[in-house]
Structure formats: C-alpha cells, structure tokens
Coordinates of C-alpha atoms in Angstrom, one line a residue:
M1498 CA 5.0 -54.7 39.6
T1499 CA 1.7 -53.1 40.2
A1500 CA 1.6 -52.3 43.9
S1501 CA 5.1 -51.5 45.2
V1502 CA 8.7 -52.5 44.6
T1503 CA 11.6 -52.5 46.9
A1504 CA 15.2 -51.9 45.7
A1505 CA 17.0 -55.2 45.8
L1506 CA 20.4 -53.8 45.0
S1507 CA 23.1 -53.3 47.5
S1508 CA 24.4 -49.9 48.4
S1509 CA 27.5 -50.5 46.3
D1510 CA 25.3 -51.1 43.3
T1511 CA 23.1 -48.1 43.8
G1512 CA 25.9 -45.6 44.4
A1513 CA 24.5 -42.3 45.5
S1514 CA 21.0 -43.8 45.4
G1515 CA 21.7 -45.8 48.5
R1516 CA 20.5 -42.8 50.6
A1517 CA 17.2 -42.6 48.8
S1518 CA 14.1 -44.3 50.2
G1519 CA 13.9 -47.8 48.9
A1520 CA 10.3 -48.2 47.8
I1521 CA 7.7 -46.6 45.6
S1522 CA 4.0 -47.2 46.4
W1523 CA 2.1 -47.1 43.2
K1524 CA -1.4 -45.7 43.3
R1525 CA -4.0 -44.5 40.8
C1526 CA -3.1 -41.0 39.6
A1527 CA -5.4 -38.2 40.6
K1528 CA -8.1 -37.3 38.2
T1529 CA -7.6 -40.4 36.0
A1530 CA -10.1 -43.1 35.1
A1531 CA -9.9 -46.4 37.0
S1532 CA -9.1 -48.1 33.8
D1533 CA -6.1 -45.9 33.0
P1534 CA -2.9 -48.0 33.3
V1535 CA -0.7 -45.2 34.5
R1536 CA 0.2 -45.3 38.2
C1537 CA 1.8 -42.5 40.3
G1538 CA 4.1 -42.5 43.3
A1539 CA 6.9 -40.6 44.9
I1540 CA 10.3 -41.2 46.4
S1541 CA 12.2 -39.3 49.1
V1542 CA 15.7 -38.1 48.2
P1543 CA 18.3 -35.7 49.7
V1544 CA 18.0 -32.1 48.6
D1545 CA 21.8 -32.0 48.6
W1546 CA 23.3 -35.2 47.2
S1547 CA 26.8 -34.2 48.3
R1548 CA 25.8 -34.9 51.9
P1549 CA 22.9 -37.3 51.7
G1550 CA 23.0 -38.2 55.4
A1551 CA 22.7 -34.7 56.7
S1552 CA 20.7 -33.0 54.0
E1553 CA 17.1 -32.0 54.1
R1554 CA 14.9 -34.2 52.0
T1555 CA 12.4 -33.6 49.2
R1556 CA 9.8 -35.8 47.5
I1557 CA 10.2 -36.5 43.8
H1558 CA 7.0 -37.6 42.1
V1559 CA 7.0 -40.4 39.6
A1560 CA 4.6 -41.9 37.1
R1561 CA 4.8 -45.2 35.2
L1562 CA 3.0 -46.5 32.1
P1563 CA 3.5 -50.3 32.1
A1564 CA 4.5 -52.0 28.9
S1565 CA 1.3 -53.0 27.0
D1566 CA 2.9 -56.2 25.7
P1567 CA 4.5 -57.6 28.9
G1568 CA 5.5 -60.8 27.2
H1569 CA 7.9 -58.8 25.0
R1570 CA 8.9 -56.2 27.6
I1571 CA 12.5 -54.9 27.2
G1572 CA 12.8 -52.9 30.4
T1573 CA 12.3 -49.3 31.6
L1574 CA 12.6 -46.2 29.5
F1575 CA 13.3 -42.9 31.2
F1576 CA 12.7 -39.7 29.3
N1577 CA 13.1 -36.0 29.6
P1578 CA 11.1 -33.8 27.0
G1579 CA 13.2 -30.7 27.5
G1580 CA 12.5 -27.3 29.0
P1581 CA 13.7 -27.1 31.6
G1582 CA 10.8 -26.2 33.8
E1583 CA 8.4 -28.6 32.1
G1584 CA 7.0 -31.5 34.0
E1585 CA 7.2 -35.1 32.7
I1586 CA 4.2 -36.7 34.4
G1587 CA 1.7 -34.8 32.3
Y1588 CA 3.1 -36.6 29.2
L1589 CA 1.8 -39.9 30.6
L1590 CA -1.4 -38.8 32.3
D1591 CA -3.1 -37.6 29.1
A1592 CA -3.9 -40.5 26.9
K1593 CA -3.8 -38.5 23.6
T1594 CA -0.4 -37.0 24.5
R1595 CA 1.2 -40.2 25.4
K1596 CA 0.1 -41.9 22.2
R1597 CA 1.3 -38.9 20.2
Y1598 CA 4.6 -38.6 22.0
F1599 CA 5.5 -42.3 22.5
P1600 CA 5.1 -44.4 19.4
A1601 CA 3.3 -47.7 19.8
A1602 CA 6.5 -49.8 19.8
L1603 CA 7.8 -47.9 22.9
R1604 CA 4.5 -48.2 24.7
E1605 CA 4.4 -51.9 23.9
R1606 CA 8.0 -52.8 24.9
F1607 CA 8.9 -50.5 27.7
D1608 CA 7.6 -49.4 31.1
I1609 CA 7.8 -45.7 30.4
V1610 CA 8.7 -43.8 33.6
A1611 CA 8.4 -40.1 34.2
V1612 CA 10.6 -38.7 37.0
E1613 CA 9.4 -35.2 37.7
P1614 CA 12.5 -32.9 37.8
R1615 CA 13.0 -30.8 40.9
G1616 CA 11.0 -27.6 41.2
V1617 CA 8.5 -28.4 38.5
G1618 CA 5.3 -30.3 38.0
R1619 CA 4.0 -32.1 41.0
N1620 CA 7.1 -31.6 43.0
T1621 CA 7.5 -28.8 45.6
P1622 CA 7.4 -25.7 43.3
L1623 CA 9.8 -22.9 43.0
H1624 CA 8.3 -19.5 44.0
C1625 CA 10.1 -17.2 41.6
P1626 CA 8.9 -13.9 40.1
L1627 CA 8.9 -13.9 36.3
P1628 CA 12.5 -13.0 35.6
L1629 CA 11.8 -10.4 33.0
D1630 CA 12.5 -6.8 33.8
T1631 CA 11.4 -4.8 30.8
K1632 CA 13.2 -1.7 32.1
V1633 CA 16.5 -3.4 31.6
S1634 CA 17.9 -4.4 28.2
R1635 CA 19.2 -8.0 27.7
F1636 CA 21.5 -6.5 25.0
P1637 CA 23.7 -4.0 26.9
T1638 CA 25.8 -1.9 24.6
D1639 CA 28.1 -0.4 27.3
Q1640 CA 29.4 -1.3 30.8
S1641 CA 26.8 0.8 32.7
K1642 CA 23.9 -1.1 30.9
A1643 CA 25.7 -4.4 31.6
A1644 CA 26.0 -3.6 35.3
A1645 CA 22.2 -2.7 35.4
L1646 CA 21.4 -6.1 33.8
V1647 CA 23.5 -7.9 36.5
R1648 CA 21.8 -6.0 39.3
S1649 CA 18.4 -6.9 37.8
N1650 CA 19.3 -10.6 37.7
Q1651 CA 20.6 -10.5 41.2
R1652 CA 17.4 -9.0 42.5
L1653 CA 15.2 -11.5 40.7
G1654 CA 17.4 -14.4 41.7
A1655 CA 17.6 -13.4 45.4
D1656 CA 13.8 -13.2 45.5
C1657 CA 13.5 -16.6 44.0
A1658 CA 16.0 -18.1 46.4
R1659 CA 14.4 -16.5 49.4
K1660 CA 10.9 -17.9 48.5
S1661 CA 11.9 -21.3 47.2
G1662 CA 13.9 -22.8 50.1
A1663 CA 16.9 -25.2 50.1
V1664 CA 16.0 -26.9 46.8
F1665 CA 16.8 -23.6 44.9
G1666 CA 20.5 -24.3 45.2
H1667 CA 20.2 -27.9 43.9
L1668 CA 18.4 -27.8 40.6
D1669 CA 21.3 -28.8 38.4
T1670 CA 21.4 -31.8 36.1
A1671 CA 23.7 -33.8 38.4
S1672 CA 21.1 -33.6 41.2
V1673 CA 18.3 -34.5 38.9
A1674 CA 20.3 -37.4 37.5
R1675 CA 20.9 -38.7 41.0
D1676 CA 17.1 -38.5 41.6
M1677 CA 16.5 -40.5 38.5
D1678 CA 19.0 -43.2 39.6
A1679 CA 17.3 -43.4 43.0
V1680 CA 14.1 -44.2 41.1
R1681 CA 15.9 -46.8 39.0
A1682 CA 17.2 -48.5 42.1
A1683 CA 13.7 -48.4 43.7
L1684 CA 12.3 -50.1 40.5
G1685 CA 14.9 -52.8 40.9
E1686 CA 16.2 -52.2 37.4
R1687 CA 19.8 -53.0 36.7
Q1688 CA 19.8 -50.7 33.6
V1689 CA 17.5 -48.2 31.9
S1690 CA 17.1 -46.8 28.5
F1691 CA 17.0 -43.0 28.1
L1692 CA 15.3 -40.6 25.7
G1693 CA 16.6 -37.0 26.2
V1694 CA 15.1 -34.2 24.1
S1695 CA 16.8 -30.7 24.1
Y1696 CA 17.6 -29.9 27.7
G1697 CA 17.1 -33.6 28.2
T1698 CA 20.3 -34.2 26.3
M1699 CA 22.1 -32.2 29.0
L1700 CA 20.5 -34.3 31.7
A1701 CA 21.5 -37.4 29.7
Q1702 CA 25.2 -36.4 29.8
S1703 CA 25.1 -36.0 33.6
Y1704 CA 23.4 -39.4 34.0
A1705 CA 25.7 -41.2 31.6
E1706 CA 28.8 -39.7 33.3
L1707 CA 27.6 -40.5 36.9
F1708 CA 26.1 -43.9 36.2
P1709 CA 27.5 -45.3 33.0
R1710 CA 26.9 -48.9 34.0
R1711 CA 23.2 -48.2 34.4
V1712 CA 22.7 -47.2 30.8
R1713 CA 21.3 -49.7 28.3
T1714 CA 21.2 -47.2 25.4
M1715 CA 20.3 -43.6 24.7
V1716 CA 18.6 -41.4 22.1
L1717 CA 19.5 -37.7 22.2
D1718 CA 17.3 -35.4 20.1
G1719 CA 18.2 -31.7 19.8
V1720 CA 21.6 -32.1 21.2
V1721 CA 23.3 -29.4 23.4
D1722 CA 27.1 -29.4 23.4
R1723 CA 28.0 -28.8 27.1
S1724 CA 31.7 -28.4 26.3
L1725 CA 31.1 -24.9 24.7
S1726 CA 31.4 -21.6 26.5
W1727 CA 28.4 -19.3 26.8
R1728 CA 29.9 -17.1 24.1
R1729 CA 30.2 -20.0 21.5
L1730 CA 26.7 -21.3 22.4
A1731 CA 25.2 -17.9 21.8
E1732 CA 27.2 -17.3 18.6
I1733 CA 26.4 -20.6 17.0
D1734 CA 22.8 -20.2 18.0
A1735 CA 22.5 -16.7 16.6
V1736 CA 23.6 -17.9 13.2
A1737 CA 21.0 -20.7 13.4
V1738 CA 18.3 -18.1 14.2
E1739 CA 19.2 -16.0 11.3
D1740 CA 18.9 -19.1 9.1
G1741 CA 15.5 -19.8 10.7
V1742 CA 14.3 -16.3 9.8
G1743 CA 15.2 -17.0 6.2
R1744 CA 13.4 -20.3 6.3
F1745 CA 10.3 -18.6 7.7
A1746 CA 10.5 -16.0 4.9
K1747 CA 10.7 -18.7 2.3
W1748 CA 7.7 -20.4 3.8
C1749 CA 5.7 -17.2 3.6
A1750 CA 6.7 -16.7 0.0
A1751 CA 5.5 -20.2 -0.9
H1752 CA 2.2 -20.0 0.9
T1753 CA -0.4 -17.6 -0.3
D1754 CA -2.3 -17.9 3.0
C1755 CA 0.7 -16.5 4.9
A1756 CA -0.3 -13.0 6.3
L1757 CA 3.0 -11.7 5.1
H1758 CA 2.9 -13.3 1.7
G1759 CA 4.5 -11.1 -0.9
R1760 CA 6.3 -9.0 1.7
D1761 CA 10.0 -8.9 2.3
V1762 CA 9.8 -10.6 5.7
P1763 CA 13.3 -9.8 7.0
A1764 CA 12.8 -6.1 6.0
F1765 CA 9.4 -6.2 7.7
L1766 CA 11.0 -7.5 10.9
R1767 CA 13.7 -4.9 10.9
A1768 CA 11.1 -2.1 10.4
L1769 CA 9.0 -3.5 13.3
Q1770 CA 12.0 -3.4 15.6
H1771 CA 12.8 0.2 14.5
R1772 CA 9.3 1.2 15.4
A1773 CA 9.8 -0.3 18.8
D1774 CA 13.1 1.6 19.2
A1775 CA 11.1 4.8 18.6
G1776 CA 8.5 3.9 21.2
R1777 CA 5.8 3.3 18.6
I1778 CA 4.8 -0.2 19.7
V1779 CA 3.1 -0.5 23.0
D1780 CA 1.9 -3.2 25.5
G1781 CA -0.9 -1.3 27.2
A1782 CA 0.8 2.0 28.0
R1783 CA 4.3 0.5 28.1
P1784 CA 6.6 1.0 25.1
V1785 CA 7.9 -2.4 24.0
R1786 CA 11.6 -3.1 23.4
A1787 CA 12.7 -4.4 20.1
E1788 CA 14.2 -7.4 21.8
E1789 CA 10.8 -8.5 23.0
I1790 CA 9.7 -8.7 19.3
A1791 CA 12.8 -10.7 18.5
Q1792 CA 12.1 -13.1 21.4
A1793 CA 8.6 -13.7 20.2
V1794 CA 9.8 -14.5 16.7
N1795 CA 12.6 -16.7 17.9
N1796 CA 10.2 -18.8 20.1
A1797 CA 7.7 -19.3 17.3
L1798 CA 10.5 -20.4 14.9
N1799 CA 10.9 -23.6 17.0
M1800 CA 7.6 -25.0 15.7
P1801 CA 6.6 -24.8 12.1
P1802 CA 2.9 -25.2 12.9
L1803 CA 3.2 -21.8 14.6
Y1804 CA 4.4 -20.1 11.4
S1805 CA 0.9 -19.1 10.2
G1806 CA 0.0 -17.6 13.6
L1807 CA 3.3 -15.8 13.9
A1808 CA 2.8 -14.2 10.5
S1809 CA -0.7 -13.1 11.4
A1810 CA 0.5 -11.7 14.7
L1811 CA 3.3 -9.8 13.1
R1812 CA 1.0 -8.2 10.6
K1813 CA -1.4 -7.2 13.3
V1814 CA 1.3 -5.6 15.4
G1815 CA 2.5 -3.7 12.3
E1816 CA -1.0 -2.4 11.6
T1817 CA -2.2 -1.6 15.2
R1818 CA 1.2 -0.9 16.8
K1819 CA -0.1 -2.9 19.8
F1820 CA 2.1 -5.8 21.0
E1821 CA -0.8 -8.0 22.3
P1822 CA -0.9 -10.4 19.2
L1823 CA 2.8 -11.3 19.8
A1824 CA 2.7 -11.4 23.6
G1825 CA 1.7 -15.0 23.7
F1826 CA 5.0 -16.0 22.1
T1827 CA 7.1 -14.3 24.8
A1828 CA 8.4 -15.4 28.2
A1829 CA 6.1 -13.0 30.0
K1830 CA 3.2 -15.2 29.1
N1831 CA 4.9 -18.5 29.9
P1832 CA 4.2 -19.7 33.4
G1833 CA 7.1 -22.2 33.2
Y1834 CA 9.7 -19.5 32.5
P1835 CA 10.6 -18.7 36.2
A1836 CA 11.5 -22.4 36.8
Y1837 CA 13.4 -22.4 33.4
R1838 CA 15.5 -19.5 34.5
A1839 CA 16.3 -20.9 38.0
I1840 CA 17.2 -24.3 36.6
I1841 CA 19.2 -23.4 33.4
C1842 CA 21.4 -21.0 35.2
Q1843 CA 22.8 -23.9 37.2
D1844 CA 23.7 -25.8 34.1
V1845 CA 25.2 -23.2 31.7
P1846 CA 28.3 -21.6 33.2
V1847 CA 28.1 -17.8 33.1
R1848 CA 30.7 -16.8 35.7
D1849 CA 31.0 -13.6 37.8
G1850 CA 32.4 -10.9 35.6
A1851 CA 31.0 -12.4 32.4
A1852 CA 28.8 -9.3 31.9
K1853 CA 31.9 -7.2 31.3
A1854 CA 32.2 -8.9 27.9
F1855 CA 28.6 -8.4 27.0
P1856 CA 28.9 -5.1 25.1
D1857 CA 31.5 -6.6 22.7
E1858 CA 29.6 -9.8 22.4
V1859 CA 26.4 -7.9 21.6
R1860 CA 28.2 -6.2 18.7
R1861 CA 29.5 -9.6 17.5
L1862 CA 26.1 -11.3 17.7
R1863 CA 24.4 -8.5 15.8
A1864 CA 27.0 -8.7 13.0
L1865 CA 26.4 -12.5 12.8
A1866 CA 22.6 -12.3 12.9
P1867 CA 21.4 -8.8 12.0
T1868 CA 17.7 -9.5 11.4
L1869 CA 16.8 -10.2 15.0
R1870 CA 19.8 -8.3 16.3
G1871 CA 21.6 -11.4 17.6
Y1872 CA 18.7 -12.8 19.6
S1873 CA 18.8 -16.6 20.4
E1874 CA 17.8 -18.8 23.3
F1875 CA 21.4 -19.2 24.4
W1876 CA 21.8 -15.4 24.5
D1877 CA 18.7 -15.3 26.6
I1878 CA 20.3 -17.7 28.9
A1879 CA 23.7 -16.0 29.1
S1880 CA 22.2 -12.5 29.6
G1881 CA 19.7 -13.8 32.2
C1882 CA 22.2 -15.8 34.2
A1883 CA 24.8 -13.1 34.7
G1884 CA 24.7 -12.2 38.4
W1885 CA 22.3 -15.1 39.2
P1886 CA 22.9 -16.0 42.9
E1887 CA 23.2 -19.7 42.4
Q1888 CA 25.8 -20.2 39.7
S1889 CA 26.5 -23.3 37.7
K1890 CA 28.5 -26.1 39.2
W1891 CA 29.1 -27.5 35.8
R1892 CA 32.6 -27.2 34.4
R1893 CA 32.3 -27.4 30.7
H1894 CA 33.8 -30.5 29.1
A1895 CA 33.0 -33.0 26.3
W1896 CA 31.3 -36.3 27.1
R1897 CA 33.3 -38.5 29.5
V1898 CA 32.1 -42.1 29.4
P1899 CA 34.1 -45.3 29.8
K1900 CA 35.3 -47.5 26.9
G1901 CA 32.4 -49.8 25.9
F1902 CA 29.7 -47.4 26.8
P1903 CA 26.4 -48.4 25.1
P1904 CA 25.7 -47.0 21.6
V1905 CA 24.0 -43.6 21.5
L1906 CA 21.9 -42.2 18.7
L1907 CA 22.0 -38.4 18.1
L1908 CA 19.2 -36.7 16.1
S1909 CA 19.8 -33.3 14.5
G1910 CA 17.7 -31.1 12.3
S1911 CA 19.3 -29.0 9.6
H1912 CA 17.4 -25.9 10.6
D1913 CA 17.0 -26.2 14.4
V1914 CA 17.1 -22.7 15.9
A1915 CA 17.5 -23.8 19.5
T1916 CA 20.0 -26.7 19.2
P1917 CA 21.9 -26.1 16.0
R1918 CA 23.5 -28.9 13.9
P1919 CA 27.1 -27.9 15.0
F1920 CA 26.2 -28.9 18.5
A1921 CA 25.3 -32.4 17.5
V1922 CA 28.3 -32.8 15.2
R1923 CA 30.7 -31.8 18.0
V1924 CA 29.1 -34.2 20.5
H1925 CA 29.2 -37.0 17.9
R1926 CA 32.9 -36.5 17.5
A1927 CA 33.4 -36.6 21.2
L1928 CA 31.2 -39.6 22.1
P1929 CA 32.8 -42.9 21.0
G1930 CA 30.5 -45.3 19.2
S1931 CA 27.7 -42.7 18.7
R1932 CA 25.8 -42.4 15.5
L1933 CA 24.5 -39.1 14.2
L1934 CA 21.2 -39.2 12.2
R1935 CA 20.7 -35.9 10.3
W1936 CA 17.2 -34.9 9.2
D1937 CA 16.4 -32.0 6.8
G1938 CA 13.6 -29.7 7.8
D1939 CA 12.5 -26.9 10.1
G1940 CA 11.7 -27.0 13.8
H1941 CA 13.4 -27.8 17.1
T1942 CA 13.9 -31.5 17.6
A1943 CA 12.8 -34.5 15.5
W1944 CA 10.1 -35.3 18.1
G1945 CA 7.1 -33.6 16.7
N1946 CA 8.8 -32.5 13.4
S1947 CA 10.3 -35.6 11.7
P1948 CA 8.2 -38.8 12.0
G1949 CA 10.7 -40.8 9.9
T1950 CA 13.6 -39.8 12.2
V1951 CA 11.5 -40.7 15.3
A1952 CA 10.9 -44.1 13.8
S1953 CA 14.6 -44.7 13.5
A1954 CA 15.1 -43.6 17.1
V1955 CA 12.4 -46.1 18.2
R1956 CA 14.2 -48.9 16.4
H1957 CA 17.4 -47.9 18.1
L1958 CA 15.8 -47.9 21.6
T1959 CA 14.1 -51.3 21.0
S1960 CA 17.1 -52.9 19.6
G1961 CA 19.6 -51.4 22.0
G1962 CA 21.5 -49.9 19.2
R1963 CA 22.4 -53.2 17.6

C-alpha cells in the first residue's frame, strides 16, 4: 500500500469510524528526502463523534513507516509517546529518532503508524495562552487562595476555548481513540497492535474499551491508573517524587562531578525554597515562587541524563539568586504546555467544587512529601484543572474489556516519579490476562531508560503476547 488505500470494511465493522472519510492518500512528507520511506497523509473526521453526521469536521494528519521486511510483516503498530500535547509524526520523520525509539524488530515487522492527536503537531493547533499565572499559587492554603486559583484557571481556559474553536471541547482520549480507529479502518486493517507510553496508556484504555475486537496486543509503559480520584493520584505521585529526590541525592553523593556532591541535597532544596519564600530568588525583576523551583526539580527527575544539568542549575541559582538556570525545566519554557493543559483536563476528573478540598489536601501532600512541599505532576494537573471550562467526560473506573481480550504487557519502573509503581500494580490486578514487568531504576518509563525491558516489550509485540 504505497499510494492510497480505501476502507474495505462495512459500517458495522468500523463502528464509529463509519463516518470518517474512507481513504488516505499517501504522499512524500514535507522536507524529507525522496529516498525516505515515511509517507504522510490525512483523514477527515467529525469534531464531535457523538453526532458524526451533524458535526463540524477536522483533519487528522497521519504518517506511516512501512515494514522494512515486508515478507515477515505482522501488521500495523499504533503508538502514542505520551505528553499529552506532543505530536507523533515527528518520531517517524527524523531518521535518528525513529531508529532510537523503535528497535529494529519493530521497524522490520510492522508498519508503524503515527496518528497525530487533536490540537497538536500538524493538526489544527490550539491557540492557548501559557496557563501559568505566577501571581496565583498552585498550593492554596485557605479558601480565598483556592478561589483565586479557580478564577485564574477559568480565565485562562476561557481564552483558550475562545481562540481554539470547536475542537477545544473534544480533546479527550475517547475522541482521539475514535480518530485512531478511523485511520485503522482506512488502512483496511482488521486489528492493530498498540504501544502506549505514559499518557499513551490512558489513550490505550479508551481504545481498548471502545474497540476491543480491533486490538491484537498492547504494551503499556508508565501506566496511569484511571480508576483513581485526583486526590489519590496526587498523593501516590507525591510519595514517588519524594523518593525521586532521595534517588537524585544518592546519585550526587556517588558522582564527584555532580555540582552538589558532598552537599545535603534535600536540605539544599529546602533552603532554596525558603529563599524564594523570602523573595530572594528572582526571574528578572519578578520574585519566584518556591513551587516554581519544585516544578523544575520534579520535571528533571523524569530523566536521569538531566541529573547533572539539574545539579549545576540548582547550584547556580543558589549562588546567584537568579532563576534563569532552572527556568528551562519549567512549564513556562515548554511550548507544548498549553496543549498539555487543555487536553489533560478533559481526561482527569477534577469536578466543580474540588478546589474547596485543596487547602486540606495541600497540608496532606506536604506531610507526605516535605522536600518539594507535595509537588508532583498529578498535583499540577489537579490544581490546574480546577475551574477549567471544559471538564472531563471520563468517569473513573478500572479497565473494562471483554473476556478473552488479548494479552497486555505492563512496564513499570521502581522509581518513576510521574507514573509510580502502585498505578501499574492496580491496573495489572484489574486487567485480566495482563502481565506486569517490573524494572529497577530511575526515570519515567522504560522507553529511554531500560533497554532490557524495552527488548522484552518488543518480543511481546512481535509474538502477540504468546
């Protein structure tokens, strides 16, 4: 299939995908060499899948890397590398990236297909201001501060909705899963395999529950347990972050080239945050909040290769009292963060009135994880989604798949600060026939951090879990 394919399945087979356009015209991707095997295309889908015949439509961009060993081709592999707010097509367009991210066995045996999620990458972009109001604390300690946080989120969300159009209200994983299945139908594939990393595990659950017969097998790396409340997500994650700080401290103690070698790293972090409380760390002329320092540290803890840079940046901030060395680790410097906020708030239920519980929850989180004062990615989500104009349609529940659902392999790191081990353990217990592969080490997800674990995942995908 090198030029175009037409869906050969009946509408009863394609389900919701029956309202999608039925063909993808593959063309050479922009700015790629003529010899590059990746081809790009697009498909038209309803913005609102609940009323496909009456909805506005949007174009979803797609890229495909054909199997390099067509004689032993297994089928199509869908993937989502996480985020959300991160495009997929870029993983295929850059030759070095695709070789690093997709081991040879996957590139040989599968057509690897990138379905760009709504609002990101080559799709119609969201036009959102960076949702970070430094005048308002994400850790409100009383009701008036909680109300101020909600008003800030409401303003930012309303601006994003006003500038982004109809797609703003349909960024949830169920909508993206239906887009993906429309692509599956257009490819003429009866089933697909699925690699979901981090947020991609949330998308995988939606796809599996909507289209269980379309799944050949799945690998979930950095698993999110979507049955948990925002409180439990934040509490479990805060404990993991406290553990991550301890691991970073041990790394510094063991490496003489660490800029904080010989220092009490947790004490140093606490002292730095106290300086921020006193207005003695600045970003230009603006005093920096302690929670901005915590956010920078938390983000860097996801990737062990960043430890050295993090240590150097922390030392420089301590010496100069200027925040600039740490700023690159924060949301304010991440161009994908606006889309992240708009998407994730539609997938983690933080209902109206949740902010009333924030002051008590802040106290609990700080007791659980005192070094960074309770900071974690899931608290960032909860505190940023309270008051968001488009609330989550997801009603939290454990995996619901039919008897005989194909085998799923779960990958979980022992010191993952974004998707902690308890998430994967709970999903493993709830998902019949699944297998949990634990790896010991630092960093968020096995992909990029544990080559041996990735090799096991590749074997699972190529064998179908047998």
